[in-house]
Coordinates of C-alpha atoms and ligand atoms in Angstrom, one line a residue:
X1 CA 21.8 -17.0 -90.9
X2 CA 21.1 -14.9 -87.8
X3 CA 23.3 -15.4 -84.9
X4 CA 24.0 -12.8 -81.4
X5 CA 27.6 -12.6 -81.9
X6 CA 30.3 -12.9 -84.1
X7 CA 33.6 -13.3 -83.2
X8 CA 36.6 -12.7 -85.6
X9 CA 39.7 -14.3 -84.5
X10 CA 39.7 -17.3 -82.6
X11 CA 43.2 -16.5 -80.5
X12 CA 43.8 -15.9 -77.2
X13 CA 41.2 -13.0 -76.6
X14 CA 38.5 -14.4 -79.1
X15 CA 38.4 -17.6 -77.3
X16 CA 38.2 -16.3 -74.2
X17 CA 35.3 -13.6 -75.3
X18 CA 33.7 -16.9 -76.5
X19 CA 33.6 -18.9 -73.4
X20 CA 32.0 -16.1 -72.1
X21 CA 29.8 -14.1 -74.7
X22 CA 26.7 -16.3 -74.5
X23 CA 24.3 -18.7 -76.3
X24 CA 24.4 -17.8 -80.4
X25 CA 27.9 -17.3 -81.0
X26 CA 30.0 -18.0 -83.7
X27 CA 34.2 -17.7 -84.1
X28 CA 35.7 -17.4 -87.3
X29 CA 39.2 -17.7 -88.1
X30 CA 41.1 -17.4 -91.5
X31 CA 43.7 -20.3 -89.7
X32 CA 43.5 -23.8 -90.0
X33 CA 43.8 -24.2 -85.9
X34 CA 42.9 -21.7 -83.2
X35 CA 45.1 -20.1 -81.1
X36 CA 48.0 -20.6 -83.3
X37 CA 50.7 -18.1 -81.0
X38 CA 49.7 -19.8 -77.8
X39 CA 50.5 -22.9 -79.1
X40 CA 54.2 -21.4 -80.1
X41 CA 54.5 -19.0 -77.3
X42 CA 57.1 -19.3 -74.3
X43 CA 58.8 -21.8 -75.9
X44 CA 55.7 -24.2 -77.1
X45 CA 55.2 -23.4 -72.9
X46 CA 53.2 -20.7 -73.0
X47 CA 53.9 -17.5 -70.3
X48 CA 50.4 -17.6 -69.8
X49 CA 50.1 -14.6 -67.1
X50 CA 52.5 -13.3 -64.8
X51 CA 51.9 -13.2 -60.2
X52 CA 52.9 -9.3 -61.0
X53 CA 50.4 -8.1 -63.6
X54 CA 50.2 -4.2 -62.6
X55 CA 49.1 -1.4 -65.0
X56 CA 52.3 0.6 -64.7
X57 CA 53.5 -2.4 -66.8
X58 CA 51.2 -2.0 -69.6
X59 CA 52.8 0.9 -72.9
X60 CA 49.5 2.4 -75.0
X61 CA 47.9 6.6 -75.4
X62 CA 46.0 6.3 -72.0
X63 CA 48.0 4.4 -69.4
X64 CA 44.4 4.3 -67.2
X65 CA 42.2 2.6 -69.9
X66 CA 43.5 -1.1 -68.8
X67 CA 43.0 -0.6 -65.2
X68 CA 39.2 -1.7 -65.3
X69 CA 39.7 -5.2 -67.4
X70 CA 42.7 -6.2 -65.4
X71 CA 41.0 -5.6 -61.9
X72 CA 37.8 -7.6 -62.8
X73 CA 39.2 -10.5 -64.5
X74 CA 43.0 -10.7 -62.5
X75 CA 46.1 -13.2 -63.4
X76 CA 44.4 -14.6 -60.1
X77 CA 41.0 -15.8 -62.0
X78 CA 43.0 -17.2 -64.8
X79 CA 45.1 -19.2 -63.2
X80 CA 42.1 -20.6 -60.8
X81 CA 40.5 -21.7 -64.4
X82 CA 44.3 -23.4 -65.5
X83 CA 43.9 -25.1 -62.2
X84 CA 40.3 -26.1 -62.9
X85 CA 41.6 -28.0 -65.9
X86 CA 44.0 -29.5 -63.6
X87 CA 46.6 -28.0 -66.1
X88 CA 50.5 -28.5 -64.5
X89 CA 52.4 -25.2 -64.1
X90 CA 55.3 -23.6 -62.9
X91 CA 56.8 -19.7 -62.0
X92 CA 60.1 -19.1 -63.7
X93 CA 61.4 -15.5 -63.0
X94 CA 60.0 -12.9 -62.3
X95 CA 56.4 -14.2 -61.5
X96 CA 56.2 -15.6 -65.1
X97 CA 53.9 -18.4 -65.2
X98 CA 54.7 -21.3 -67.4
X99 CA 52.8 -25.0 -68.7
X100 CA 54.8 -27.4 -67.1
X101 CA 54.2 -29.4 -69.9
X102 CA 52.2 -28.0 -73.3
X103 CA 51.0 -24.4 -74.5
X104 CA 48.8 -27.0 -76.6
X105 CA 47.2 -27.4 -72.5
X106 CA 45.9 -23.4 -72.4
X107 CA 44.5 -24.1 -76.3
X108 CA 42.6 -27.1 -74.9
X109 CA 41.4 -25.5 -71.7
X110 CA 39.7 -22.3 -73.9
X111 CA 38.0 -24.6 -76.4
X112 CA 36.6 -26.6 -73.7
X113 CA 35.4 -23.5 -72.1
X114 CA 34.0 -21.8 -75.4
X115 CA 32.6 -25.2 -76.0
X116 CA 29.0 -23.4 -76.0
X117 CA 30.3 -21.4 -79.0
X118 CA 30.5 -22.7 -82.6
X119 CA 33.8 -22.4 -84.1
X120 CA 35.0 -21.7 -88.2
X121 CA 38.1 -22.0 -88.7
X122 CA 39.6 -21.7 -92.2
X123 CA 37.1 -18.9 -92.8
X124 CA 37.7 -16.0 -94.3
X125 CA 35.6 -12.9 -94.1
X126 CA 34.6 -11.5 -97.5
X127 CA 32.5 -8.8 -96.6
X128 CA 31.1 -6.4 -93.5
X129 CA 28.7 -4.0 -93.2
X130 CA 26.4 -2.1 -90.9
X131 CA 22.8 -2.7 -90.7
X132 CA 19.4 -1.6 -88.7
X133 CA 19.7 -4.8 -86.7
X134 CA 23.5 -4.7 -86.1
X135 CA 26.3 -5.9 -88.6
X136 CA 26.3 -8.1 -91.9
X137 CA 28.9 -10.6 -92.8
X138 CA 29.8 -12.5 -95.4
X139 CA 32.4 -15.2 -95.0
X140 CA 33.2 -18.1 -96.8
X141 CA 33.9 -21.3 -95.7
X142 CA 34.9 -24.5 -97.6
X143 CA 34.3 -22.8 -100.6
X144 CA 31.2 -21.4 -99.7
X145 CA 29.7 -18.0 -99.1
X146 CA 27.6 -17.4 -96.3
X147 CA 25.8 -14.8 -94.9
X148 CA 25.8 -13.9 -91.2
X149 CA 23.5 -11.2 -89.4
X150 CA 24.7 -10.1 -85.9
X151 CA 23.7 -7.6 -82.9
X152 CA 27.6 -7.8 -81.2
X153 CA 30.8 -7.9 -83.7
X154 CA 33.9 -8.4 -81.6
X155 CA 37.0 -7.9 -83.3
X156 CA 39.6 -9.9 -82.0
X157 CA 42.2 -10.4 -84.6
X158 CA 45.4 -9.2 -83.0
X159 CA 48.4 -7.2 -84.4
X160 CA 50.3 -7.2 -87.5
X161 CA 53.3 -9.3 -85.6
X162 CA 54.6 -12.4 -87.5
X163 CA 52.7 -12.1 -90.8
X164 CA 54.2 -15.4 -91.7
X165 CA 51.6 -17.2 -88.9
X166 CA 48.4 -15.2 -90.8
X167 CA 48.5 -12.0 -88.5
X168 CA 46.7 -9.4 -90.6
X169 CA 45.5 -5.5 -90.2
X170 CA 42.2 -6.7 -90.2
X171 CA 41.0 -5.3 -87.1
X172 CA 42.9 -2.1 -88.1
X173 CA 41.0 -1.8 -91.6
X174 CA 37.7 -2.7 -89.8
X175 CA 38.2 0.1 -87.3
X176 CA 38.2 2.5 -90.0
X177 CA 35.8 1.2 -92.4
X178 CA 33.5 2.3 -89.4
X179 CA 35.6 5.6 -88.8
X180 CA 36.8 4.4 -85.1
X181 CA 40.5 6.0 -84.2
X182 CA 43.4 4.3 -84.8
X183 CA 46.7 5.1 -83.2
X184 CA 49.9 4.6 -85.2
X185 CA 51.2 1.1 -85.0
X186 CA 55.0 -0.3 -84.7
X187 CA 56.8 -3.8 -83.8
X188 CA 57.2 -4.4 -80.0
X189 CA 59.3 -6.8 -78.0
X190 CA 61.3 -7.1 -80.9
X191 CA 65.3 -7.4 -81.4
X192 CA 67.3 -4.3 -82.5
X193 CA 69.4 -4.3 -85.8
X194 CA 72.6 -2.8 -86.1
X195 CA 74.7 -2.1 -89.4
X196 CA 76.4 -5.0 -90.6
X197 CA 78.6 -6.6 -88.3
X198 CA 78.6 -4.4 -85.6
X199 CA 78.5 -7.8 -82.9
X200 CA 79.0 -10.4 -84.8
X201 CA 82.4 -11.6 -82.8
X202 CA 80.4 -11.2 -79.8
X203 CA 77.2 -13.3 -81.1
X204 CA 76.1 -15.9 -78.7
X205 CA 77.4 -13.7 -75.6
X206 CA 74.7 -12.8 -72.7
X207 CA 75.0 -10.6 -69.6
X208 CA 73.1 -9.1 -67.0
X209 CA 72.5 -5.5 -67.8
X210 CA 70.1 -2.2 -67.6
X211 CA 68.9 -0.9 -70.4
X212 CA 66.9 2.3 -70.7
X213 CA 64.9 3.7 -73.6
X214 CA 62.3 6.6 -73.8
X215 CA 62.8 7.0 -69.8
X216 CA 62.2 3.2 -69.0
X217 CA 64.9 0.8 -67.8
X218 CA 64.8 -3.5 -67.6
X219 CA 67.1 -5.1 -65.5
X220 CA 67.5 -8.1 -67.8
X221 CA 70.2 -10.1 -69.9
X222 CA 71.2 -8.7 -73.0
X223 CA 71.8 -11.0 -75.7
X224 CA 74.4 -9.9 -78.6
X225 CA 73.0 -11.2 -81.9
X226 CA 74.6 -11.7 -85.7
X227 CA 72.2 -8.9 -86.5
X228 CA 72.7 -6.4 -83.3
X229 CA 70.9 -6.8 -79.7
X230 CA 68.4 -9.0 -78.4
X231 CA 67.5 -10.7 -75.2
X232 CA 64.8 -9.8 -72.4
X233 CA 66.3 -6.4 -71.7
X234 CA 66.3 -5.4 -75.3
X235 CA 62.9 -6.8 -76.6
X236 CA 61.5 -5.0 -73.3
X237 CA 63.3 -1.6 -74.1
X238 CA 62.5 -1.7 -77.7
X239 CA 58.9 -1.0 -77.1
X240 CA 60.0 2.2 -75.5
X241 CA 62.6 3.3 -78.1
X242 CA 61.8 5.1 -81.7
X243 CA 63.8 5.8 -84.5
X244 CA 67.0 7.2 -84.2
X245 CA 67.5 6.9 -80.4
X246 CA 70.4 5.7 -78.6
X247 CA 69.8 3.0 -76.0
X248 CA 71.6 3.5 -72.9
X249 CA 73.1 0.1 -71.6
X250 CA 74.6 0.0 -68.1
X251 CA 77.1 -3.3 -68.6
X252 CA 77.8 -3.4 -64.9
X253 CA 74.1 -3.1 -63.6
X254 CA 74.3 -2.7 -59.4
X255 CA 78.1 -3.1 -60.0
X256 CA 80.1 0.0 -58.5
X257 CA 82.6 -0.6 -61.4
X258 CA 85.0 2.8 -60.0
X259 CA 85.0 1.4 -56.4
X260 CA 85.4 -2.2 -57.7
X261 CA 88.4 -1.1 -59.6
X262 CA 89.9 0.9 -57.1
X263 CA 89.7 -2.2 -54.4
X264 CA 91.5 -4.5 -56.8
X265 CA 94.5 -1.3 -57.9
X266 CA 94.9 -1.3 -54.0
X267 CA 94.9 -5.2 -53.9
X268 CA 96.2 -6.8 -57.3
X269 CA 98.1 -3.7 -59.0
X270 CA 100.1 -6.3 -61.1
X271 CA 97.0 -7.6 -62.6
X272 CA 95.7 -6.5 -65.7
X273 CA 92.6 -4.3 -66.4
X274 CA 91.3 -6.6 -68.8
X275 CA 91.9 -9.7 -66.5
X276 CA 89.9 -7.7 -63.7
X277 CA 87.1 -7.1 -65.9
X278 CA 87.0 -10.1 -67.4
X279 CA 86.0 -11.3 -63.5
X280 CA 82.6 -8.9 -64.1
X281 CA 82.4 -9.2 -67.8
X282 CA 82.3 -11.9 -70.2
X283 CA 85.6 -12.3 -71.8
X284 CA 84.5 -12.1 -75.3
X285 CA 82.9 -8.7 -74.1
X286 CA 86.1 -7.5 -73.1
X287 CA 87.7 -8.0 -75.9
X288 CA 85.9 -6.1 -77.6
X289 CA 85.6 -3.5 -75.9
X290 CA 89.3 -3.0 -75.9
X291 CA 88.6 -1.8 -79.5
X292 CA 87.3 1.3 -78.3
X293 CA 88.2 2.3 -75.5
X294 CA 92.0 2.0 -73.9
X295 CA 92.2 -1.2 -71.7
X296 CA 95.8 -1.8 -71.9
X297 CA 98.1 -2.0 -68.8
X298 CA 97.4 -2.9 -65.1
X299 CA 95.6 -1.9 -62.6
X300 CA 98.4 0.1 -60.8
X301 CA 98.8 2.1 -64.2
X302 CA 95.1 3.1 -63.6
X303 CA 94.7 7.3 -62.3
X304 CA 91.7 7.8 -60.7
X305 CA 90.5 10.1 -63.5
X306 CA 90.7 6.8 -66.0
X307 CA 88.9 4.4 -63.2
X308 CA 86.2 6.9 -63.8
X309 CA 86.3 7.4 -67.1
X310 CA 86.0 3.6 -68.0
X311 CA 83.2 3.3 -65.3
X312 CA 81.2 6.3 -67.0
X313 CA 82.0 4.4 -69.9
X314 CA 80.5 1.1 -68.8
X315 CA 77.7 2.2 -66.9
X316 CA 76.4 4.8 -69.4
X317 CA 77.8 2.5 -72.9
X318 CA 75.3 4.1 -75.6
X319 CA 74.5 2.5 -78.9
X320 CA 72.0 3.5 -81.8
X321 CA 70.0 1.1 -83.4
X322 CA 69.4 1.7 -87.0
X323 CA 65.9 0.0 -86.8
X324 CA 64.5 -2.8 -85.5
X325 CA 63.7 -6.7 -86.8
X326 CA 60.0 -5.4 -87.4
X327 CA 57.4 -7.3 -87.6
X328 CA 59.2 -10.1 -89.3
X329 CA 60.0 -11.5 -85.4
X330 CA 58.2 -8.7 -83.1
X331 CA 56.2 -10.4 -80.1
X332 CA 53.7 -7.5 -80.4
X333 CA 51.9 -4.6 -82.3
X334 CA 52.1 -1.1 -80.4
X335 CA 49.1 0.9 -80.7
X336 CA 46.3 0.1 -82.2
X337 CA 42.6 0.9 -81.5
X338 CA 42.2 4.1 -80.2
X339 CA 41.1 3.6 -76.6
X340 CA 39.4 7.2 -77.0
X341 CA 36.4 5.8 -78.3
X342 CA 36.2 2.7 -76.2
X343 CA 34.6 1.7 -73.1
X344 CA 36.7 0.2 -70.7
X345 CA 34.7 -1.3 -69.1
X346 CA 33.2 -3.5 -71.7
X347 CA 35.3 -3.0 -74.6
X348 CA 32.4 -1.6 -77.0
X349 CA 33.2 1.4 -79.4
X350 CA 31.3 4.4 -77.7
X351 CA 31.0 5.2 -81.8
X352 CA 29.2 2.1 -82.8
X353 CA 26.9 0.0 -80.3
X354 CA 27.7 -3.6 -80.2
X355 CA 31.6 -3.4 -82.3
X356 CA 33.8 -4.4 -79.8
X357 CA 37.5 -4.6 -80.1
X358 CA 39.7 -7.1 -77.5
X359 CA 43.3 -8.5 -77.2
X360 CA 46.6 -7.2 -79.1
X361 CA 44.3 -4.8 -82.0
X362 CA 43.4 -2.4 -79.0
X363 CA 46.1 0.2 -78.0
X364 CA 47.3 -1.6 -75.0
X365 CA 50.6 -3.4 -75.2
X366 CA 52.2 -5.4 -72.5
X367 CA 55.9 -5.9 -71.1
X368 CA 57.3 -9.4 -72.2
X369 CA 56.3 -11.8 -69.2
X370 CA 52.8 -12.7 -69.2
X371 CA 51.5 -9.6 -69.5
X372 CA 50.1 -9.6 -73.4
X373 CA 48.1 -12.7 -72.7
X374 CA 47.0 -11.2 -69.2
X375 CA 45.5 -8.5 -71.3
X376 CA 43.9 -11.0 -74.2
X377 CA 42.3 -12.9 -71.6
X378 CA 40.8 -9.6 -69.2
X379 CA 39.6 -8.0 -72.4
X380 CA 38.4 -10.8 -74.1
X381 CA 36.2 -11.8 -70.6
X382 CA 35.1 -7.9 -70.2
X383 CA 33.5 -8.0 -73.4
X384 CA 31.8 -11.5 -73.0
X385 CA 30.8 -10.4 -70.0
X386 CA 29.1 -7.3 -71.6
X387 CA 27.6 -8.9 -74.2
Ligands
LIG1 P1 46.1 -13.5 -81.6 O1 47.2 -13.1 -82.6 O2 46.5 -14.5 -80.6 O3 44.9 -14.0 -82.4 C1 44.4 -13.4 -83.5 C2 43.6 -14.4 -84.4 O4 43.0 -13.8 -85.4 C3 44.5 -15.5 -85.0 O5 44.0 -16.8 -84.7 C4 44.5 -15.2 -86.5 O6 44.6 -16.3 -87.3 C5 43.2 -14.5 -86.6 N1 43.2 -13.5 -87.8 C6 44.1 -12.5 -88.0 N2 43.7 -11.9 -89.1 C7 42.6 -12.5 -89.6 C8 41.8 -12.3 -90.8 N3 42.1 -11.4 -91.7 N4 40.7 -13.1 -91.0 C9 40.4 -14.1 -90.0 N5 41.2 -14.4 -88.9 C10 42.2 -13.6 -88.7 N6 52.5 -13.2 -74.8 C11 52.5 -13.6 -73.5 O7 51.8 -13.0 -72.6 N7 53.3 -14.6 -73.1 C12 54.1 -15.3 -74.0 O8 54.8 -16.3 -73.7 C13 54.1 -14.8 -75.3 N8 55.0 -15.4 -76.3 C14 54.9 -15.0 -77.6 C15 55.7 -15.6 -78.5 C16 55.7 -15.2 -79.9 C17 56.6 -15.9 -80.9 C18 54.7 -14.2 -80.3 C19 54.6 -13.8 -81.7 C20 53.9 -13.6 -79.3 C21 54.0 -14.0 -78.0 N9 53.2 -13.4 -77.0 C22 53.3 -13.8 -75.7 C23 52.2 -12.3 -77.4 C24 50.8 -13.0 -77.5 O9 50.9 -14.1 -78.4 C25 49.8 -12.0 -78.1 O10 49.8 -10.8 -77.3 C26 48.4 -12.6 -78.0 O11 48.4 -13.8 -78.8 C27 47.3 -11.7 -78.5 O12 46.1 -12.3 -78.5 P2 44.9 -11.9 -79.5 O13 43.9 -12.9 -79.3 O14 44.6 -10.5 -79.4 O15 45.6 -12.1 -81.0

């Protein structure tokens, strides 16, 4: 069967290449349902783009090569197509939009938009190969094995992340099979681990912190986890850290903790120094932090040499992860396809005419808010647009 295009993965960036790519198209998925992380994301709400999409918010090799998709096809133009639909929808924090209702809403939008495109889902590609025309397929479908011919091949099967909902290396093996780069991949947005026990009396305990890894800092909460450190701030950092680093977590983030203490020696000396920080800390916190460092007596015990001391302590509190929760829970793959070889502008491998690679396989990663599916949805239309 000759088609134009073939699309592998029906997610978020294959469905949008689709709505756009054209008359003769055909998605293939190895799922049962398309867009099978949309439908779980933000909650089963999906964080479908986010008001402050900016490159400087985007981690891959070249920090220049997203620049072009995002500036053509903006977190503006998708959310004039959610509004289209007539889909309900709501800014949480931080410019994150959200479904007031359904992720299942976004899923429904995009296959009512790709509607022009035939879609195969529960169809697993068997075999791919370059030919004078373009590319050869074989996939098989219901049992059956069908051959595909195709001028345009967009790979748009995503990362590694969350194996257990069928994310494979596909677009990985496919980049090499027709010797385009790849850049070394990792888990992103993804909890730390810590050895056994480490937090576990603190589990369940949030606070607003900064936490800095690899020269990057997130004001966001930190959560403390069974298993070690989690929460916004953490998932965010994460994708900056690598093995054997030390986070650095200020506990006290826009908190003059020295000056604060000071104040409340001057005002309160009877209190005690745990009482005064558990009025900026949560208690549980406290407590264990007494563990470490000396928090006994009250504040008019305190020298000013210790009110700094703890505040160093506090502001600059330094913990090594011994890895992370991998891809077992990550949000995202880092790296990828190498942007080297790609155009982008139009997402096609300056190495092979009409292979394209789109969404989470490319080496472009996104901060948690929006951003990934900002990027699925301008690289997915930059390459329907091309072809
Ligand atoms: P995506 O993974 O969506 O799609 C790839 C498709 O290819 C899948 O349908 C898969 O079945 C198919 N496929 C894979 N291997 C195949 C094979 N061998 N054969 C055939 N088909 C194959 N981002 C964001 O911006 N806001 C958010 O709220 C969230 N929330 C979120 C929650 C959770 C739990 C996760 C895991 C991730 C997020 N993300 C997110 C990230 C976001 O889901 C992700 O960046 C996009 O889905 C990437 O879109 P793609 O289309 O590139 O890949």
């Amino acid at each position: 069967m000759q088609i134009a295009t073939l699309i592998l993965g029906a997610g978020a960036a294959g469905m949008m290449c689709a709505a756009h790519a054209g008359p003769g198209t055909v998605v293939i998925d190895h799922a049962r349902n398309p867009g099978e992380k949309i439908r779980i994301s933000g909650g089963g709400r999906c964080n479908f783009t986010n008001l402050g999409v900016d490159p400087a918010c985007f981690v891959g090799r070249n920090p220049h090569f997203h620049k072009s998709a995002l500036s053509r096809y903006t977190q503006w133009d998708f959310l004039d197509l959610v509004q289209k639909h007539g889909i309900p929808w709501h800014e949480k924090t931080l410019g994150q939009l959200f479904c007031d209702t359904s992720a299942r809403d976004i899923i429904a939008m995009l296959r009512a938009e790709m509607a022009g495109a035939e879609l195969w889902l529960s169809t697993a590609l068997r075999d791919l190969r370059r030919t004078d025309a373009g590319f050869a397929a074989r996939v098989e479908k219901d049992g059956q094995a069908i051959d595909l011919g195709c001028r345009n091949l967009v790979i748009a099967t995503g990362g590694k992340s969350i194996p257990k909902m069928g994310a494979t290396g596909l677009a990985y093996d496919i980049a090499r099979q027709f010797d385009h780069p790849v850049t070394e991949v990792r888990p992103g947005l993804v909890p730390f681990t810590f050895p056994e026990g480490r937090f576990s009396a603190l589990a369940g305990v949030a606070t607003p912190s900064r936490v800095t890894a690899g020269g990057t800092s997130f004001d966001e909460a930190l959560l403390f986890t069974h298993r070690g450190l989690s929460g916004p701030a953490m998932l965010q950092a994460s994708s900056y850290w690598r093995e054997s680093e030390s986070l650095e977590i200020d506990l006290l983030p826009g908190q003059p903790l020295a000056q604060l203490l000071r104040d409340a020696r001057q005002q309160s000396g009877k209190r005690a120094l745990t009482t005064e920080l558990a009025r900026h800390l949560p208690a549980r916190l406290v407590d264990y932090l007494g563990q470490t460092l000396d928090l006994k007596g009250n504040l008019a015990d305190l020298s000013d040499a210790r009110i700094d001391a703890l505040a160093e302590a506090l502001h600059h509190w330094h913990q090594r992860p011994s890895g992370t929760e991998g891809y077992r829970t990550a949000e995202v793959t880092l790296g990828g396809i190498d942007t080297s070889s790609l155009s982008s502008k139009t997402m096609m491998s300056n190495r092979i005419p009409g292979l394209y690679f789109i969404g989470e396989a490319v080496d472009v990663t996104g901060w948690l808010g929006g951003y990934n599916f900002q990027w699925a949805w301008s690289s997915g239309w930059a390459a329907g647009q091309a072809i």
